[in-house]
């Protein structure tokens, strides 16, 4: 039985106040829950780190009421090109192409601007308390609640706060993870890179500088990353350079300012902008052995650390928060048993592990300081014989449709489509017409049986008919971009049941399949004691 929110200080306590924690607090607060955030530092971290938000998280931000923030900080990514030492193209990833979510695959951001916008919303959110200079020095739990011990960094005062659940979103060196005794698996990638952020003088572009918009220069003499760094609040365009530390160099040497300018010298001059920051990072590949212990969860870098070559570090953390938010909402509102939360690790850990492996594959292409090995690599790629990156992963476990033997059934686990649609004379984002929740999307005039419609009503599943924009009625969603039609036709679907986090619980190609889909959903609702509407 869930403890009443009246008996604790907060519904949820979050340790750490990075971008994932900010987003998590806003996700939960939008659902009506109180959140206490405790950050050991004195203010928001002011310097750039992440530079990417992908199409899925761009959609999530809109659905979570942060659309204005997303629109203000995101710019569509160009083609991501990989070159050898002679500037011959080894690999191209078209991030500018359309995605299943209806926009570009990836957008670039200036993280400090993104975080400041979210910070403003957090500080204005009723029911969210934010405390700086507050270090977590202990976490424990009972059957009914969790207790967090906080130390004031200025006074040394110790106090305890209680919550129904605790989220450790406190970075790669997470105290919460260590306090819980949760180990990590090392997938085997490690490399030191000097990361440099540079704000360009107004009007200066990548073309002016003669550099790729977004690229990897896989030169064994100095593997180098060159990507956009987003746009600052004052409109200045930022660029990022990353230089791999070579075997004969030390971390201390790499981080000296004279070394920074030496490495930047071939690309940009001091009078062409402002050096914002430089630091050496050790890129690693780590996954926590579990993301949950009872009422305490890990998210973001506390749960997983990856190389940056997919631009997925922050995105993966935001997925953690989004996955947890709807499940915590159901559990804390008494509509589901706490067993629903036990799907968090099975859903998130394999997914993020697969992303890390793709990032490691890409890293193996560029992190190659040996000329002979690089020559073999170039020959493979230029000859068309190189392996391609694996496709972006889907969910493979958790609350997904299964057959009688318990095996997940396709297309369960795939990310559902999204796009611009037309409804009752207006063209907007699909999510602006369809609130977040369990949704049964039907193809055109396909209709559920009375029995299936009754299940949907009892389970508060929204029913949405999506049709070609040229024939859609006022009661249907007009598929303006053709996103839904293509997705369903390619999978031979007449119906798909979409979860609140936009992943498919499952799909059906005919009436019998829809009945089977909804019966399996009913079965899993009973497993997790999801309460049906009266």
Coordinates of C-alpha atoms in Angstrom, one line a residue:
X1 CA 0.0 0.0 0.0
X2 CA 1.3 3.5 -0.9
X3 CA 1.9 5.9 2.0
X4 CA -0.2 9.0 2.0
X5 CA 1.4 12.1 0.7
X6 CA 0.2 13.8 3.9
X7 CA 2.7 11.8 5.9
X8 CA 5.9 12.8 4.1
X9 CA 7.6 16.1 3.2
X10 CA 7.4 15.5 -0.5
X11 CA 6.0 13.0 -2.9
X12 CA 9.4 12.8 -4.6
X13 CA 12.8 13.9 -3.5
X14 CA 15.5 14.4 -6.3
X15 CA 19.2 14.5 -5.5
X16 CA 21.0 16.7 -8.0
X17 CA 19.9 19.6 -10.2
X18 CA 21.2 19.0 -13.7
X19 CA 19.1 19.1 -16.9
X20 CA 17.5 15.6 -16.2
X21 CA 16.5 16.6 -12.7
X22 CA 15.0 19.9 -13.9
X23 CA 13.0 18.0 -16.5
X24 CA 11.9 15.3 -14.1
X25 CA 10.7 17.9 -11.6
X26 CA 8.6 19.6 -14.2
X27 CA 7.3 16.3 -15.6
X28 CA 6.2 15.2 -12.1
X29 CA 4.9 18.7 -11.0
X30 CA 2.8 18.9 -14.2
X31 CA 1.1 15.7 -13.0
X32 CA 0.3 17.3 -9.6
X33 CA 3.1 15.9 -7.4
X34 CA 5.3 17.8 -4.9
X35 CA 9.0 17.6 -5.5
X36 CA 12.0 18.5 -3.3
X37 CA 15.3 19.0 -5.1
X38 CA 18.6 19.1 -3.2
X39 CA 21.8 20.2 -5.0
X40 CA 25.2 20.3 -3.3
X41 CA 26.5 23.2 -5.3
X42 CA 25.6 26.8 -4.9
X43 CA 23.9 27.4 -8.2
X44 CA 23.0 26.1 -11.6
X45 CA 26.1 24.8 -13.5
X46 CA 26.8 27.6 -16.0
X47 CA 29.0 26.0 -18.7
X48 CA 28.0 23.9 -21.8
X49 CA 28.1 20.1 -21.7
X50 CA 25.4 18.3 -23.8
X51 CA 24.7 19.8 -27.3
X52 CA 22.0 17.5 -28.6
X53 CA 18.3 16.8 -28.2
X54 CA 16.9 14.1 -30.5
X55 CA 13.4 14.0 -32.1
X56 CA 11.9 11.8 -29.4
X57 CA 12.9 14.2 -26.6
X58 CA 11.9 17.2 -28.6
X59 CA 8.4 15.6 -28.7
X60 CA 8.5 14.8 -25.0
X61 CA 9.4 18.4 -24.1
X62 CA 6.4 19.6 -26.1
X63 CA 4.0 17.0 -24.6
X64 CA 5.3 18.0 -21.1
X65 CA 4.4 21.6 -21.5
X66 CA 8.0 22.7 -22.3
X67 CA 7.4 23.3 -26.0
X68 CA 8.3 27.0 -25.8
X69 CA 11.6 26.0 -24.2
X70 CA 12.3 23.5 -26.9
X71 CA 11.5 25.8 -29.7
X72 CA 13.6 28.6 -28.2
X73 CA 16.8 26.6 -27.8
X74 CA 16.7 23.9 -30.6
X75 CA 18.1 24.2 -34.1
X76 CA 17.9 21.4 -36.6
X77 CA 21.1 19.4 -37.1
X78 CA 22.9 19.2 -40.4
X79 CA 24.2 15.9 -41.9
X80 CA 26.8 14.4 -39.5
X81 CA 29.9 13.5 -41.7
X82 CA 32.9 11.5 -40.8
X83 CA 36.2 12.1 -42.7
X84 CA 39.6 10.4 -42.8
X85 CA 42.9 12.3 -42.7
X86 CA 42.6 13.2 -46.4
X87 CA 39.0 14.5 -45.9
X88 CA 37.5 11.6 -47.8
X89 CA 34.0 10.8 -46.4
X90 CA 33.9 7.6 -44.4
X91 CA 30.4 7.8 -43.1
X92 CA 27.4 10.2 -43.2
X93 CA 24.4 10.1 -40.8
X94 CA 21.6 12.3 -42.1
X95 CA 20.4 13.9 -38.9
X96 CA 18.6 16.5 -41.1
X97 CA 16.2 13.9 -42.5
X98 CA 12.7 13.5 -41.3
X99 CA 12.1 11.2 -38.3
X100 CA 9.2 9.1 -37.0
X101 CA 8.4 12.1 -34.7
X102 CA 7.8 14.4 -37.7
X103 CA 10.9 16.6 -37.5
X104 CA 14.6 16.4 -37.8
X105 CA 16.4 13.4 -36.2
X106 CA 18.5 15.6 -34.0
X107 CA 18.5 19.2 -32.9
X108 CA 21.5 21.1 -31.4
X109 CA 21.2 23.2 -28.2
X110 CA 23.2 25.5 -26.0
X111 CA 22.8 23.6 -22.7
X112 CA 23.2 26.6 -20.4
X113 CA 20.4 28.4 -22.2
X114 CA 18.3 25.3 -22.1
X115 CA 18.9 24.8 -18.4
X116 CA 18.3 28.5 -17.5
X117 CA 14.9 28.3 -19.3
X118 CA 14.0 25.1 -17.3
X119 CA 15.4 26.6 -14.1
X120 CA 13.0 29.6 -14.4
X121 CA 10.1 27.2 -14.8
X122 CA 11.2 25.1 -11.8
X123 CA 11.5 28.1 -9.6
X124 CA 8.0 29.3 -10.6
X125 CA 6.4 25.8 -10.2
X126 CA 4.0 25.4 -7.3
X127 CA 4.9 22.3 -5.3
X128 CA 8.6 22.3 -6.3
X129 CA 11.1 23.2 -3.6
X130 CA 14.7 23.8 -4.7
X131 CA 17.6 23.9 -2.2
X132 CA 21.2 24.7 -3.2
X133 CA 24.3 24.1 -0.9
X134 CA 22.5 20.9 0.2
X135 CA 24.5 17.8 0.1
X136 CA 22.9 14.4 0.3
X137 CA 24.9 12.4 2.9
X138 CA 22.5 9.5 3.5
X139 CA 19.5 7.7 2.1
X140 CA 17.5 4.9 3.7
X141 CA 14.0 3.5 3.2
X142 CA 11.2 1.7 5.0
X143 CA 8.3 -0.2 3.5
X144 CA 6.3 3.1 3.4
X145 CA 8.7 5.9 2.7
X146 CA 12.3 7.0 2.1
X147 CA 14.4 9.2 4.3
X148 CA 17.1 11.5 2.8
X149 CA 19.8 13.1 5.1
X150 CA 20.9 16.5 3.9
X151 CA 23.9 18.5 5.1
X152 CA 24.0 22.3 4.7
X153 CA 27.2 23.1 2.9
X154 CA 27.5 26.5 4.6
X155 CA 26.5 25.7 8.2
X156 CA 27.1 22.0 8.4
X157 CA 23.6 21.5 9.8
X158 CA 22.1 18.1 9.3
X159 CA 18.4 17.5 8.6
X160 CA 16.2 14.7 7.3
X161 CA 13.5 14.9 4.7
X162 CA 11.0 12.2 3.8
X163 CA 9.4 11.3 0.5
X164 CA 7.4 8.5 -1.0
X165 CA 10.2 8.0 -3.6
X166 CA 13.7 9.3 -4.2
X167 CA 15.5 9.8 -7.5
X168 CA 19.2 9.9 -7.6
X169 CA 20.0 12.2 -10.5
X170 CA 23.4 13.2 -9.1
X171 CA 25.8 12.5 -11.9
X172 CA 28.4 9.9 -12.8
X173 CA 29.9 9.9 -9.3
X174 CA 26.5 9.5 -7.8
X175 CA 26.4 9.4 -4.0
X176 CA 23.0 7.8 -4.1
X177 CA 24.2 4.9 -6.3
X178 CA 27.3 4.4 -4.1
X179 CA 25.2 4.6 -0.9
X180 CA 22.9 1.9 -2.2
X181 CA 25.8 -0.3 -3.1
X182 CA 24.8 -0.6 -6.7
X183 CA 27.7 -1.7 -8.9
X184 CA 28.3 -0.8 -12.6
X185 CA 29.2 -2.8 -15.6
X186 CA 32.0 -1.5 -17.8
X187 CA 31.4 -2.1 -21.5
X188 CA 35.0 -1.4 -22.3
X189 CA 35.4 2.1 -23.8
X190 CA 37.7 4.6 -22.3
X191 CA 39.4 7.6 -23.9
X192 CA 40.4 11.1 -22.8
X193 CA 39.3 14.1 -24.8
X194 CA 39.8 17.8 -24.5
X195 CA 36.4 19.5 -24.9
X196 CA 36.4 23.2 -26.0
X197 CA 33.5 25.5 -26.4
X198 CA 33.9 28.6 -28.5
X199 CA 31.4 31.5 -29.1
X200 CA 31.8 32.9 -32.6
X201 CA 31.8 36.6 -33.5
X202 CA 28.4 37.7 -34.8
X203 CA 27.9 36.6 -38.4
X204 CA 30.8 34.1 -38.5
X205 CA 29.8 30.7 -39.9
X206 CA 31.2 27.2 -40.3
X207 CA 31.5 27.9 -44.0
X208 CA 33.5 31.0 -43.3
X209 CA 35.9 28.9 -41.1
X210 CA 36.1 26.2 -43.8
X211 CA 34.9 23.5 -41.3
X212 CA 32.1 20.9 -41.5
X213 CA 28.8 21.9 -39.9
X214 CA 28.9 18.7 -37.9
X215 CA 31.7 16.2 -38.3
X216 CA 34.4 13.8 -37.1
X217 CA 37.9 14.3 -38.5
X218 CA 39.3 10.7 -38.0
X219 CA 42.9 11.7 -38.6
X220 CA 45.1 9.4 -36.5
X221 CA 47.5 12.3 -35.9
X222 CA 44.7 14.0 -33.9
X223 CA 41.2 12.5 -33.9
X224 CA 38.9 15.6 -33.7
X225 CA 35.2 16.3 -33.3
X226 CA 33.7 19.6 -34.7
X227 CA 30.0 20.2 -34.0
X228 CA 27.6 23.0 -33.3
X229 CA 27.4 24.2 -29.7
X230 CA 24.0 25.8 -30.0
X231 CA 23.0 29.4 -29.7
X232 CA 23.4 31.5 -26.6
X233 CA 20.5 33.5 -25.2
X234 CA 22.1 36.7 -26.6
X235 CA 22.2 35.1 -30.1
X236 CA 25.8 34.2 -30.3
X237 CA 26.5 31.0 -32.2
X238 CA 28.7 28.5 -30.4
X239 CA 30.9 25.8 -31.8
X240 CA 32.5 22.8 -30.1
X241 CA 35.8 21.2 -30.8
X242 CA 36.9 18.0 -29.1
X243 CA 40.5 16.6 -29.4
X244 CA 41.5 13.1 -28.4
X245 CA 44.5 12.8 -26.0
X246 CA 47.2 10.9 -27.7
X247 CA 49.2 8.1 -25.9
X248 CA 52.3 10.3 -25.3
X249 CA 50.3 13.2 -23.8
X250 CA 49.1 13.8 -20.2
X251 CA 45.7 15.0 -19.1
X252 CA 47.4 18.0 -17.4
X253 CA 49.2 18.9 -20.6
X254 CA 46.0 18.7 -22.6
X255 CA 44.1 21.1 -20.3
X256 CA 46.7 23.9 -20.4
X257 CA 45.5 27.0 -22.2
X258 CA 48.6 27.1 -24.5
X259 CA 47.7 23.6 -25.6
X260 CA 44.1 24.6 -26.2
X261 CA 45.2 27.4 -28.6
X262 CA 47.8 25.2 -30.2
X263 CA 45.1 22.6 -31.1
X264 CA 42.5 25.3 -32.1
X265 CA 45.1 27.1 -34.3
X266 CA 44.3 25.1 -37.4
X267 CA 40.6 25.8 -37.1
X268 CA 40.0 29.2 -35.5
X269 CA 41.8 32.3 -34.2
X270 CA 41.4 34.1 -30.9
X271 CA 40.1 37.3 -32.6
X272 CA 37.2 35.3 -34.2
X273 CA 35.3 34.9 -31.0
X274 CA 35.6 34.0 -27.3
X275 CA 36.9 30.9 -25.7
X276 CA 34.1 29.9 -23.3
X277 CA 35.6 26.9 -21.6
X278 CA 37.9 23.9 -21.9
X279 CA 38.3 20.7 -19.9
X280 CA 39.4 17.1 -20.3
X281 CA 36.8 14.4 -20.0
X282 CA 37.3 10.7 -19.8
X283 CA 34.7 9.2 -22.1
X284 CA 33.5 5.9 -20.6
X285 CA 30.8 3.2 -21.1
X286 CA 29.2 2.3 -17.8
X287 CA 25.8 0.9 -16.9
X288 CA 24.5 0.5 -13.3
X289 CA 23.6 -3.1 -12.4
X290 CA 20.1 -2.0 -11.5
X291 CA 18.3 1.4 -11.7
X292 CA 16.1 0.7 -8.7
X293 CA 16.3 -0.4 -5.1
X294 CA 12.8 -0.3 -3.6
X295 CA 11.7 3.3 -3.4
X296 CA 14.9 4.7 -4.7
X297 CA 15.8 5.1 -8.4
X298 CA 18.8 6.2 -10.5
X299 CA 18.5 8.3 -13.6
X300 CA 20.8 10.1 -16.0
X301 CA 24.5 9.8 -15.5
X302 CA 24.0 8.2 -12.1
X303 CA 22.6 5.2 -14.0
X304 CA 24.7 5.2 -17.2
X305 CA 27.6 6.9 -18.8
X306 CA 28.4 6.8 -22.5
X307 CA 30.8 8.1 -25.2
X308 CA 29.4 11.3 -26.8
X309 CA 29.6 10.2 -30.5
X310 CA 25.8 9.6 -30.7
X311 CA 24.9 12.8 -28.8
X312 CA 22.7 10.7 -26.6
X313 CA 24.0 11.2 -23.0
X314 CA 21.5 13.8 -21.9
X315 CA 18.7 12.3 -24.1
X316 CA 19.1 9.0 -22.4
X317 CA 18.7 10.6 -19.0
X318 CA 15.6 12.5 -20.2
X319 CA 14.1 9.2 -21.3
X320 CA 14.7 7.8 -17.8
X321 CA 12.8 10.7 -16.3
X322 CA 9.9 10.4 -18.8
X323 CA 9.7 6.6 -18.3
X324 CA 9.5 7.0 -14.6
X325 CA 7.1 10.0 -14.5
X326 CA 4.0 8.3 -15.8
X327 CA 4.6 5.1 -13.8
X328 CA 5.1 7.1 -10.5
X329 CA 2.0 9.0 -11.3
X330 CA -0.1 5.9 -11.6
X331 CA 1.4 4.4 -8.4
X332 CA 1.3 7.5 -6.3
X333 CA -2.3 8.2 -7.3
X334 CA -3.3 4.7 -6.2
X335 CA -4.1 3.6 -9.8
X336 CA -1.4 0.9 -9.9
X337 CA 0.6 -1.3 -7.7
X338 CA 4.3 -0.5 -7.0
X339 CA 5.2 -3.5 -9.2
X340 CA 4.7 -1.3 -12.2
X341 CA 7.8 0.6 -11.1
X342 CA 9.8 -2.7 -11.4
X343 CA 9.5 -2.4 -15.2
X344 CA 11.8 0.7 -15.1
X345 CA 15.1 -1.2 -15.1
X346 CA 14.1 -3.9 -17.6
X347 CA 12.9 -1.2 -20.0
X348 CA 15.6 1.4 -19.6
X349 CA 18.8 -0.6 -19.0
X350 CA 18.8 -2.7 -22.2
X351 CA 17.7 0.3 -24.3
X352 CA 20.5 2.6 -23.0
X353 CA 23.0 -0.3 -23.2
X354 CA 22.3 -0.7 -26.9
X355 CA 22.7 3.1 -27.4
X356 CA 26.1 2.9 -25.6
X357 CA 27.2 0.1 -27.9
X358 CA 26.3 2.2 -31.0
X359 CA 28.3 5.1 -29.5
X360 CA 31.2 2.8 -28.9
X361 CA 31.1 1.6 -32.5
X362 CA 31.2 5.1 -33.7
X363 CA 34.0 5.9 -31.2
X364 CA 36.0 3.0 -32.5
X365 CA 36.0 4.6 -35.9
X366 CA 37.5 7.9 -34.8
X367 CA 39.5 6.9 -31.7
X368 CA 42.3 5.4 -33.7
X369 CA 45.7 7.1 -33.3
X370 CA 47.6 4.2 -35.1
X371 CA 48.2 5.1 -38.8
X372 CA 48.3 1.5 -40.0
X373 CA 45.0 0.7 -38.2
X374 CA 43.5 3.9 -39.6
X375 CA 44.6 3.0 -43.1
X376 CA 42.8 -0.4 -42.8
X377 CA 39.7 1.3 -41.5
X378 CA 39.7 3.8 -44.4
X379 CA 40.0 1.0 -46.9
X380 CA 37.0 -0.8 -45.4
X381 CA 34.8 2.3 -45.3
X382 CA 35.9 3.7 -48.7
X383 CA 35.5 0.3 -50.3
X384 CA 32.0 -0.1 -48.9
X385 CA 32.9 -3.1 -46.8
X386 CA 32.6 -1.5 -43.3
X387 CA 29.9 -2.5 -40.9
X388 CA 27.1 0.0 -40.4
X389 CA 25.9 1.3 -37.1
X390 CA 23.1 -0.8 -35.6
X391 CA 19.6 0.7 -35.9
X392 CA 18.4 2.8 -33.0
X393 CA 17.1 0.5 -30.3
X394 CA 13.5 -0.1 -29.2
X395 CA 12.2 -1.4 -25.9
X396 CA 12.6 -5.2 -25.5
X397 CA 11.2 -5.8 -22.1
X398 CA 8.7 -4.4 -19.5
X399 CA 5.1 -3.5 -20.1
X400 CA 4.8 -4.7 -23.7
X401 CA 2.4 -7.0 -25.6
X402 CA 3.5 -10.7 -25.3
X403 CA 2.3 -13.9 -26.8
X404 CA 1.1 -16.9 -24.8
X405 CA 4.7 -18.0 -24.1
X406 CA 5.7 -14.6 -22.8
X407 CA 7.7 -13.4 -25.8
X408 CA 7.3 -9.7 -26.8
X409 CA 5.4 -9.4 -30.0
X410 CA 6.3 -6.9 -32.7
X411 CA 5.7 -4.0 -33.1
X412 CA 5.6 -3.7 -29.3
X413 CA 8.5 -1.5 -28.0
X414 CA 8.7 0.7 -31.1
X415 CA 8.4 4.5 -30.7
X416 CA 5.1 5.6 -32.1
X417 CA 4.8 8.1 -34.9
X418 CA 4.1 11.8 -34.5
X419 CA 3.8 14.8 -36.8
X420 CA 1.8 17.8 -37.9
X421 CA -1.9 16.8 -38.2
X422 CA -5.1 18.6 -39.1
X423 CA -8.2 18.4 -36.8
X424 CA -11.4 20.5 -37.0
X425 CA -9.9 23.1 -39.2
X426 CA -6.6 23.5 -37.4
X427 CA -3.1 22.2 -38.2
X428 CA -1.0 21.5 -35.1
X429 CA 1.3 19.0 -33.6
X430 CA -0.5 15.7 -32.9
X431 CA 0.2 15.9 -29.2
X432 CA -1.6 19.3 -29.0
X433 CA -4.8 17.5 -29.9
X434 CA -4.3 14.2 -28.1
X435 CA -3.4 14.4 -24.4
X436 CA -0.7 12.2 -22.9
X437 CA -2.0 8.8 -21.8
X438 CA -2.8 5.4 -23.1
X439 CA -4.1 5.9 -26.6
X440 CA -5.6 3.5 -29.2
X441 CA -4.7 4.8 -32.6
X442 CA -7.0 3.4 -35.4
X443 CA -6.3 3.5 -39.1
X444 CA -9.0 5.4 -41.0
X445 CA -12.5 3.9 -40.5
X446 CA -11.4 0.8 -38.6
X447 CA -13.5 0.5 -35.5
X448 CA -13.2 -1.6 -32.3
X449 CA -16.0 -4.0 -31.4
X450 CA -18.4 -3.0 -28.6
X451 CA -16.5 -5.3 -26.2
X452 CA -13.2 -3.7 -27.1
X453 CA -14.6 -0.2 -26.9
X454 CA -15.9 -1.1 -23.5
X455 CA -12.4 -2.2 -22.4
X456 CA -11.0 1.1 -23.7
X457 CA -13.6 3.0 -21.7
X458 CA -13.0 1.1 -18.6
X459 CA -9.2 1.5 -18.9
X460 CA -9.5 5.2 -19.9
X461 CA -7.8 4.5 -23.2
X462 CA -8.3 7.4 -25.6
X463 CA -9.5 6.2 -29.0
X464 CA -8.1 8.2 -32.0
X465 CA -8.9 7.6 -35.6
X466 CA -6.2 8.9 -38.0
X467 CA -7.0 9.2 -41.7
X468 CA -5.5 10.6 -44.8
X469 CA -5.8 14.4 -44.5
X470 CA -7.8 14.6 -47.8
X471 CA -10.6 12.4 -46.5
X472 CA -10.5 12.9 -42.7
X473 CA -13.8 13.9 -41.1
X474 CA -14.1 16.3 -38.2
X475 CA -14.1 13.4 -35.8
X476 CA -10.8 12.1 -37.2
X477 CA -7.2 13.3 -37.2
X478 CA -6.0 14.3 -40.6
X479 CA -2.5 12.8 -41.2
X480 CA -1.0 15.9 -42.8
X481 CA 2.6 14.5 -43.1
X482 CA 1.5 10.9 -43.8
X483 CA 3.5 9.8 -40.7
X484 CA 0.8 7.6 -39.2
X485 CA -0.3 6.0 -42.5
X486 CA 3.2 5.1 -43.6
X487 CA 4.1 3.7 -40.2
X488 CA 1.0 1.5 -40.0
X489 CA 1.1 0.4 -43.6
X490 CA 4.7 -0.7 -43.3
X491 CA 3.7 -2.9 -40.3
X492 CA 0.4 -4.0 -41.6
X493 CA -1.4 -2.4 -38.7
X494 CA -5.0 -1.3 -38.3
X495 CA -4.6 -0.4 -34.6
X496 CA -1.8 0.4 -32.2
X497 CA -2.0 0.9 -28.5
X498 CA 0.4 3.7 -27.4
X499 CA 1.7 4.1 -23.9
X500 CA 2.0 7.5 -22.1
X501 CA 5.7 7.6 -23.0
X502 CA 4.8 7.2 -26.7
X503 CA 6.1 3.6 -27.0
X504 CA 3.8 1.0 -28.5
X505 CA 2.4 -1.5 -26.0
X506 CA 1.5 -3.4 -29.2
X507 CA -0.4 -3.4 -32.5
X508 CA -3.0 -5.3 -34.4
X509 CA -3.7 -6.0 -38.1
X510 CA -7.4 -6.9 -37.8
X511 CA -10.3 -7.1 -35.4
X512 CA -9.3 -10.4 -33.9
X513 CA -5.8 -9.0 -33.3
X514 CA -7.2 -5.9 -31.6
X515 CA -9.2 -8.1 -29.3
X516 CA -6.1 -10.1 -28.4
X517 CA -4.1 -6.9 -27.9
X518 CA -6.6 -5.5 -25.5
X519 CA -7.0 -8.8 -23.6
X520 CA -3.2 -8.9 -23.1
X521 CA -3.3 -5.3 -21.9
X522 CA -6.0 -6.3 -19.5
X523 CA -3.9 -9.2 -18.3
X524 CA -0.9 -6.9 -17.5
X525 CA -3.2 -4.3 -15.9
X526 CA -4.3 -7.1 -13.5
X527 CA -0.6 -8.0 -12.9
X528 CA 0.2 -4.4 -11.8
X529 CA -3.3 -3.8 -10.3
X530 CA -4.1 -0.9 -12.6
X531 CA -7.4 0.4 -11.4
X532 CA -10.2 0.4 -14.0
X533 CA -12.6 3.4 -14.2
X534 CA -16.0 2.8 -12.5

